[in-house]
Amino acid sequence: MPNSAPSDSPAAGRDGEPTNIIPIRESDAIVAVDRKAEGGLTLRFAFDLPKVPSVLALKTWTHQQLFNGALLVAVVGMAGFMVYQAKFAPEAVVPVEAAVGEPRANVVTSFNPDVESPIIGEGAFIDPLASVIGAVQVGKQVFIAPFASIRGDEGQPVVIGDGSNVQDGVVIHALETFDGSKVVEANLVTVNGKKYAVWVGKNVSLAHQSQVHGPAAIGNETFAGMQSLVFRATVGEHVVIEPGAKVIGVNIPSGHYVPAGMVVTTQAQADALPLITPDYPFATLNDGVLHVNHEFAGAYLDQAYGVTGTAPAASGHP
């Protein structure tokens, strides 16, 4: 094929339109290589629709005609697929494990002879980065945030009441409740006539990095502040445990609060705790926390499944 002489000025394109591409050679081939005026090469594909004859004469098609035909079919197919995806394709289904983490069964040990899997209530949301293991019962509309760890694999059972929230980094665990086949009564708490390793009531807020280590029980509408600890203790209803406070081996009466950083280890200390009054700064703190986390449970479920949960209403403080 004859070669055209290179030029330093832009060549005229088709229909006299200027272009900065100077052809190295002219050809009827389906692929051509051009040199740009400013340097470098450009690869062009020639697509000549008139060279695609009738499909009835397929056996007589040349290689170029076959290529052009295949290219045309590919372009039409791609365009059709894009239209289908945009207009008609069903929405992708989010797998269950992507929205509710991976609750899983415990293993058999000498201190836990039974294998049990978590029971998750309707409308509860468990973040994929949270861990829920073993004999754990999660109530309705519970929100469990990233990096929370709830383990019913040593002490069991563990119960989280309806509407409660377990925030980022919270740990709920318990001492062993079996010694071989014998129940370790000292490591259980009794609530309403039933025994638990850990019992958390309804509409309880366990704030970031707090710990509840069984045997322990926390009453309805209680707030446990950031980095607080409850161990071998029972906490009444409508209690506020301020950030960093430690409650160990005592019973906190309902309607009282534990000041920030205080360590309560005797029942005398627990009985002397101040009452929650209307002028207490955190008297209604839990109400706001519940409002936020109830919405989280429903909204994250809606995001994942298109199903919105309805959180139970929180009662006010006495």
CSV table of C-alpha atoms in Angstrom, one decimal:
chain,number,residue,atom,x,y,z
A,1,MET,CA,0.0,0.0,0.0
A,2,PRO,CA,1.4,3.5,-0.8
A,3,ASN,CA,2.6,5.6,2.2
A,4,SER,CA,1.6,9.3,2.5
A,5,ALA,CA,4.3,11.8,3.3
A,6,PRO,CA,4.2,13.1,6.9
A,7,SER,CA,3.5,16.8,7.4
A,8,ASP,CA,4.1,19.2,10.2
A,9,SER,CA,0.8,20.9,9.8
A,10,PRO,CA,-2.7,19.6,10.7
A,11,ALA,CA,-4.3,17.6,7.8
A,12,ALA,CA,-7.8,18.1,6.7
A,13,GLY,CA,-10.2,15.5,8.0
A,14,ARG,CA,-13.2,14.0,6.3
A,15,ASP,CA,-15.6,16.6,4.8
A,16,GLY,CA,-12.9,19.2,5.0
A,17,GLU,CA,-12.9,19.4,8.8
A,18,PRO,CA,-9.5,20.1,10.3
A,19,THR,CA,-7.8,17.6,12.5
A,20,ASN,CA,-4.4,17.2,14.2
A,21,ILE,CA,-4.0,13.7,13.1
A,22,ILE,CA,-1.8,13.0,10.1
A,23,PRO,CA,-2.2,9.6,8.4
A,24,ILE,CA,0.9,7.5,8.0
A,25,ARG,CA,-0.7,5.4,5.4
A,26,GLU,CA,-4.0,5.1,3.6
A,27,SER,CA,-5.8,1.8,3.7
A,28,ASP,CA,-9.2,0.1,3.5
A,29,ALA,CA,-8.1,-2.1,6.4
A,30,ILE,CA,-10.3,-2.2,9.5
A,31,VAL,CA,-7.4,-0.9,11.6
A,32,ALA,CA,-5.2,2.1,10.8
A,33,VAL,CA,-2.3,3.7,12.7
A,34,ASP,CA,-1.9,7.5,12.5
A,35,ARG,CA,0.8,9.8,13.8
A,36,LYS,CA,-0.2,12.9,15.7
A,37,ALA,CA,1.4,16.2,14.7
A,38,GLU,CA,2.6,16.8,18.3
A,39,GLY,CA,4.0,13.3,18.4
A,40,GLY,CA,2.7,9.8,19.4
A,41,LEU,CA,0.5,7.4,17.6
A,42,THR,CA,-3.2,6.9,17.4
A,43,LEU,CA,-4.9,3.6,16.7
A,44,ARG,CA,-8.1,3.9,14.6
A,45,PHE,CA,-10.8,1.3,13.9
A,46,ALA,CA,-12.6,1.6,10.6
A,47,PHE,CA,-16.3,0.6,10.9
A,48,ASP,CA,-18.0,0.6,7.6
A,49,LEU,CA,-21.7,-0.3,7.9
A,50,PRO,CA,-22.3,-0.7,4.2
A,51,LYS,CA,-19.8,-3.6,4.2
A,52,VAL,CA,-22.2,-5.7,6.3
A,53,PRO,CA,-24.3,-7.5,3.8
A,54,SER,CA,-27.5,-9.5,4.3
A,55,VAL,CA,-27.3,-12.3,6.9
A,56,LEU,CA,-28.7,-14.6,4.3
A,57,ALA,CA,-25.4,-14.4,2.5
A,58,LEU,CA,-23.3,-15.1,5.6
A,59,LYS,CA,-21.3,-17.8,3.9
A,60,THR,CA,-20.0,-15.3,1.4
A,61,TRP,CA,-18.9,-12.6,3.9
A,62,THR,CA,-15.3,-11.5,3.9
A,63,HIS,CA,-13.3,-11.3,7.1
A,64,GLN,CA,-13.8,-7.6,7.3
A,65,GLN,CA,-17.6,-8.1,6.9
A,66,LEU,CA,-17.6,-10.7,9.7
A,67,PHE,CA,-15.7,-8.4,12.0
A,68,ASN,CA,-18.0,-5.5,11.2
A,69,GLY,CA,-21.1,-7.7,11.8
A,70,ALA,CA,-19.7,-9.0,15.2
A,71,LEU,CA,-18.9,-5.5,16.3
A,72,LEU,CA,-22.3,-4.2,15.4
A,73,VAL,CA,-24.0,-7.1,17.3
A,74,ALA,CA,-21.7,-6.4,20.4
A,75,VAL,CA,-22.6,-2.6,20.3
A,76,VAL,CA,-26.3,-3.3,20.0
A,77,GLY,CA,-26.1,-6.0,22.8
A,78,MET,CA,-24.2,-3.7,25.1
A,79,ALA,CA,-26.7,-0.9,24.6
A,80,GLY,CA,-29.6,-3.2,25.2
A,81,PHE,CA,-28.0,-4.5,28.4
A,82,MET,CA,-27.5,-0.9,29.7
A,83,VAL,CA,-31.1,-0.1,29.0
A,84,TYR,CA,-32.2,-3.3,30.8
A,85,GLN,CA,-30.0,-2.5,33.9
A,86,ALA,CA,-31.3,1.1,34.1
A,87,LYS,CA,-35.0,0.4,33.5
A,88,PHE,CA,-35.9,-3.2,34.2
A,89,ALA,CA,-33.3,-5.1,36.3
A,90,PRO,CA,-34.5,-5.9,39.9
A,91,GLU,CA,-32.6,-4.3,42.8
A,92,ALA,CA,-29.8,-6.3,44.3
A,93,VAL,CA,-30.7,-8.3,47.4
A,94,VAL,CA,-28.5,-7.6,50.4
A,95,PRO,CA,-27.4,-10.9,52.0
A,96,VAL,CA,-28.5,-11.4,55.6
A,97,GLU,CA,-25.0,-11.5,57.0
A,98,ALA,CA,-24.2,-8.1,55.5
A,99,ALA,CA,-26.9,-6.4,57.6
A,100,VAL,CA,-27.1,-8.5,60.8
A,101,GLY,CA,-23.5,-9.6,61.3
A,102,GLU,CA,-23.0,-13.3,61.8
A,103,PRO,CA,-24.6,-14.5,65.0
A,104,ARG,CA,-23.2,-17.9,65.7
A,105,ALA,CA,-23.4,-20.9,68.0
A,106,ASN,CA,-21.0,-21.5,70.9
A,107,VAL,CA,-18.8,-24.5,71.1
A,108,VAL,CA,-19.1,-27.4,73.6
A,109,THR,CA,-16.7,-27.1,76.6
A,110,SER,CA,-16.5,-28.6,80.1
A,111,PHE,CA,-18.2,-25.4,81.4
A,112,ASN,CA,-20.8,-25.2,78.7
A,113,PRO,CA,-22.2,-28.6,77.7
A,114,ASP,CA,-24.9,-27.2,75.3
A,115,VAL,CA,-24.6,-25.7,71.9
A,116,GLU,CA,-27.0,-22.9,71.3
A,117,SER,CA,-27.4,-20.1,68.7
A,118,PRO,CA,-28.5,-16.5,69.3
A,119,ILE,CA,-32.2,-15.7,69.1
A,120,ILE,CA,-32.8,-12.4,67.4
A,121,GLY,CA,-36.0,-10.5,67.9
A,122,GLU,CA,-38.1,-8.8,65.2
A,123,GLY,CA,-36.7,-5.4,64.1
A,124,ALA,CA,-33.4,-5.8,65.9
A,125,PHE,CA,-30.3,-4.7,63.9
A,126,ILE,CA,-26.8,-6.2,64.6
A,127,ASP,CA,-24.0,-4.4,62.8
A,128,PRO,CA,-21.8,-6.7,60.6
A,129,LEU,CA,-18.8,-5.7,62.8
A,130,ALA,CA,-20.5,-6.8,66.0
A,131,SER,CA,-20.2,-10.3,67.6
A,132,VAL,CA,-23.1,-12.2,69.1
A,133,ILE,CA,-22.3,-15.8,70.2
A,134,GLY,CA,-24.1,-18.6,71.9
A,135,ALA,CA,-27.0,-18.5,74.3
A,136,VAL,CA,-28.0,-14.9,73.7
A,137,GLN,CA,-31.5,-13.6,73.3
A,138,VAL,CA,-31.8,-10.2,71.6
A,139,GLY,CA,-35.1,-8.5,72.0
A,140,LYS,CA,-37.2,-6.6,69.5
A,141,GLN,CA,-35.9,-3.3,68.0
A,142,VAL,CA,-32.6,-3.7,69.7
A,143,PHE,CA,-29.7,-1.8,68.1
A,144,ILE,CA,-26.2,-3.4,68.4
A,145,ALA,CA,-23.4,-1.1,67.1
A,146,PRO,CA,-20.0,-1.9,65.5
A,147,PHE,CA,-17.5,-3.8,67.6
A,148,ALA,CA,-19.9,-4.7,70.4
A,149,SER,CA,-19.3,-8.2,71.8
A,150,ILE,CA,-22.1,-10.2,73.4
A,151,ARG,CA,-21.0,-13.7,74.3
A,152,GLY,CA,-23.1,-16.4,75.8
A,153,ASP,CA,-20.5,-19.1,75.4
A,154,GLU,CA,-19.2,-19.2,78.9
A,155,GLY,CA,-21.9,-17.9,81.2
A,156,GLN,CA,-25.5,-18.4,79.9
A,157,PRO,CA,-28.1,-17.3,79.2
A,158,VAL,CA,-27.6,-13.6,78.2
A,159,VAL,CA,-30.8,-11.5,77.6
A,160,ILE,CA,-31.0,-8.1,76.0
A,161,GLY,CA,-34.5,-6.6,76.4
A,162,ASP,CA,-36.7,-5.0,73.8
A,163,GLY,CA,-35.7,-1.5,72.6
A,164,SER,CA,-32.3,-1.5,74.3
A,165,ASN,CA,-29.1,-0.5,72.6
A,166,VAL,CA,-25.6,-1.9,72.9
A,167,GLN,CA,-23.2,0.7,71.6
A,168,ASP,CA,-19.7,0.7,70.0
A,169,GLY,CA,-17.1,-1.4,71.9
A,170,VAL,CA,-19.5,-2.7,74.6
A,171,VAL,CA,-18.6,-6.1,76.1
A,172,ILE,CA,-21.3,-8.3,77.6
A,173,HIS,CA,-19.9,-11.6,79.1
A,174,ALA,CA,-20.3,-13.8,82.1
A,175,LEU,CA,-18.4,-16.2,84.4
A,176,GLU,CA,-19.1,-19.9,83.8
A,177,THR,CA,-22.5,-21.1,84.8
A,178,PHE,CA,-21.7,-24.8,84.6
A,179,ASP,CA,-19.1,-26.9,86.2
A,180,GLY,CA,-19.4,-30.1,84.1
A,181,SER,CA,-23.0,-30.9,84.4
A,182,LYS,CA,-23.5,-29.0,87.7
A,183,VAL,CA,-25.0,-25.5,87.6
A,184,VAL,CA,-22.8,-22.8,89.3
A,185,GLU,CA,-25.5,-20.9,91.2
A,186,ALA,CA,-23.2,-18.3,92.5
A,187,ASN,CA,-22.7,-17.1,88.9
A,188,LEU,CA,-26.3,-16.5,88.2
A,189,VAL,CA,-28.8,-13.7,88.9
A,190,THR,CA,-32.5,-14.2,89.5
A,191,VAL,CA,-35.0,-11.8,87.7
A,192,ASN,CA,-38.7,-12.4,87.9
A,193,GLY,CA,-38.1,-16.0,89.2
A,194,LYS,CA,-35.7,-17.0,86.3
A,195,LYS,CA,-32.0,-17.3,86.4
A,196,TYR,CA,-29.6,-15.6,84.0
A,197,ALA,CA,-25.9,-15.0,83.6
A,198,VAL,CA,-26.6,-11.5,82.3
A,199,TRP,CA,-30.0,-9.8,82.2
A,200,VAL,CA,-30.5,-6.4,80.5
A,201,GLY,CA,-34.0,-5.0,80.7
A,202,LYS,CA,-36.0,-3.0,78.2
A,203,ASN,CA,-35.0,0.4,76.9
A,204,VAL,CA,-31.5,0.2,78.5
A,205,SER,CA,-28.6,2.1,77.0
A,206,LEU,CA,-25.2,0.6,77.3
A,207,ALA,CA,-22.9,3.4,76.1
A,208,HIS,CA,-19.6,3.2,74.3
A,209,GLN,CA,-17.0,0.8,75.8
A,210,SER,CA,-19.1,0.0,78.9
A,211,GLN,CA,-18.9,-3.5,80.3
A,212,VAL,CA,-21.5,-5.8,81.8
A,213,HIS,CA,-19.9,-8.9,83.2
A,214,GLY,CA,-22.1,-11.6,84.7
A,215,PRO,CA,-23.4,-12.4,87.1
A,216,ALA,CA,-25.2,-9.1,86.5
A,217,ALA,CA,-28.7,-7.6,85.9
A,218,ILE,CA,-29.6,-4.1,84.8
A,219,GLY,CA,-33.2,-2.9,85.1
A,220,ASN,CA,-35.5,-1.2,82.6
A,221,GLU,CA,-34.8,2.4,81.4
A,222,THR,CA,-31.2,2.5,82.9
A,223,PHE,CA,-28.3,4.3,81.3
A,224,ALA,CA,-24.8,2.8,81.7
A,225,GLY,CA,-22.2,5.5,80.7
A,226,MET,CA,-19.1,5.3,78.6
A,227,GLN,CA,-16.4,2.9,80.0
A,228,SER,CA,-18.5,2.0,83.1
A,229,LEU,CA,-18.5,-1.4,84.6
A,230,VAL,CA,-21.2,-3.6,86.2
A,231,PHE,CA,-19.9,-6.9,87.7
A,232,ARG,CA,-21.5,-9.3,90.2
A,233,ALA,CA,-24.1,-6.6,90.7
A,234,THR,CA,-27.7,-5.8,90.1
A,235,VAL,CA,-28.9,-2.4,89.0
A,236,GLY,CA,-32.4,-1.1,89.4
A,237,GLU,CA,-34.7,0.7,87.0
A,238,HIS,CA,-34.2,4.3,85.9
A,239,VAL,CA,-30.7,4.4,87.1
A,240,VAL,CA,-27.9,6.5,85.6
A,241,ILE,CA,-24.3,5.1,85.9
A,242,GLU,CA,-22.2,8.0,84.8
A,243,PRO,CA,-19.1,7.5,82.6
A,244,GLY,CA,-16.2,5.6,84.2
A,245,ALA,CA,-18.1,4.5,87.3
A,246,LYS,CA,-17.6,0.9,88.6
A,247,VAL,CA,-20.4,-1.1,90.3
A,248,ILE,CA,-19.1,-4.3,91.8
A,249,GLY,CA,-20.8,-6.8,94.1
A,250,VAL,CA,-23.7,-4.5,95.1
A,251,ASN,CA,-27.4,-3.8,94.4
A,252,ILE,CA,-28.0,-0.3,93.1
A,253,PRO,CA,-31.6,0.8,94.0
A,254,SER,CA,-33.9,2.2,91.4
A,255,GLY,CA,-34.0,5.9,90.7
A,256,HIS,CA,-30.5,6.7,91.9
A,257,TYR,CA,-27.3,7.6,90.0
A,258,VAL,CA,-23.7,6.7,90.3
A,259,PRO,CA,-21.4,9.8,89.9
A,260,ALA,CA,-18.7,9.7,87.2
A,261,GLY,CA,-15.6,7.7,88.2
A,262,MET,CA,-17.0,6.5,91.5
A,263,VAL,CA,-16.2,2.9,92.5
A,264,VAL,CA,-19.1,1.3,94.4
A,265,THR,CA,-18.0,-1.9,96.2
A,266,THR,CA,-20.1,-1.9,99.4
A,267,GLN,CA,-23.8,-2.0,99.9
A,268,ALA,CA,-23.5,1.0,102.2
A,269,GLN,CA,-22.1,3.0,99.4
A,270,ALA,CA,-24.9,1.8,97.1
A,271,ASP,CA,-27.6,2.7,99.5
A,272,ALA,CA,-26.2,6.2,100.0
A,273,LEU,CA,-26.2,7.1,96.3
A,274,PRO,CA,-28.0,10.3,95.4
A,275,LEU,CA,-31.6,10.2,94.0
A,276,ILE,CA,-32.4,11.3,90.5
A,277,THR,CA,-34.4,14.6,90.8
A,278,PRO,CA,-35.8,16.9,88.1
A,279,ASP,CA,-32.8,19.2,88.5
A,280,TYR,CA,-30.2,16.4,88.1
A,281,PRO,CA,-28.4,17.2,84.8
A,282,PHE,CA,-28.8,13.7,83.3
A,283,ALA,CA,-32.3,13.1,84.6
A,284,THR,CA,-33.6,12.6,81.0
A,285,LEU,CA,-30.4,11.6,79.3
A,286,ASN,CA,-31.6,8.1,78.5
A,287,ASP,CA,-34.7,9.4,76.8
A,288,GLY,CA,-32.6,11.1,74.1
A,289,VAL,CA,-30.2,8.2,73.8
A,290,LEU,CA,-33.2,5.8,73.2
A,291,HIS,CA,-34.7,8.2,70.6
A,292,VAL,CA,-31.5,8.1,68.6
A,293,ASN,CA,-30.9,4.4,68.8
A,294,HIS,CA,-34.5,3.4,68.2
A,295,GLU,CA,-34.3,5.3,64.9
A,296,PHE,CA,-30.9,3.6,64.1
A,297,ALA,CA,-32.4,0.1,64.4
A,298,GLY,CA,-35.3,0.9,62.1
A,299,ALA,CA,-33.3,3.0,59.6
A,300,TYR,CA,-30.4,0.5,59.2
A,301,LEU,CA,-32.9,-2.3,58.7
A,302,ASP,CA,-34.6,-0.2,56.1
A,303,GLN,CA,-31.3,0.5,54.4
A,304,ALA,CA,-30.4,-3.2,54.3
A,305,TYR,CA,-33.7,-4.9,53.6
A,306,GLY,CA,-36.3,-2.2,52.9
A,307,VAL,CA,-38.1,-3.2,56.1
A,308,THR,CA,-38.5,-0.5,58.7
A,309,GLY,CA,-38.8,-1.6,62.3
A,310,THR,CA,-41.0,0.2,64.8
A,311,ALA,CA,-39.3,0.8,68.2
A,312,PRO,CA,-41.3,0.6,71.4
A,313,ALA,CA,-41.9,3.9,73.1
A,314,ALA,CA,-39.7,4.7,76.1
A,315,SER,CA,-41.5,5.6,79.3
A,316,GLY,CA,-40.5,8.7,81.2
A,317,HIS,CA,-38.6,8.9,84.5
A,318,PRO,CA,-40.5,8.8,87.7
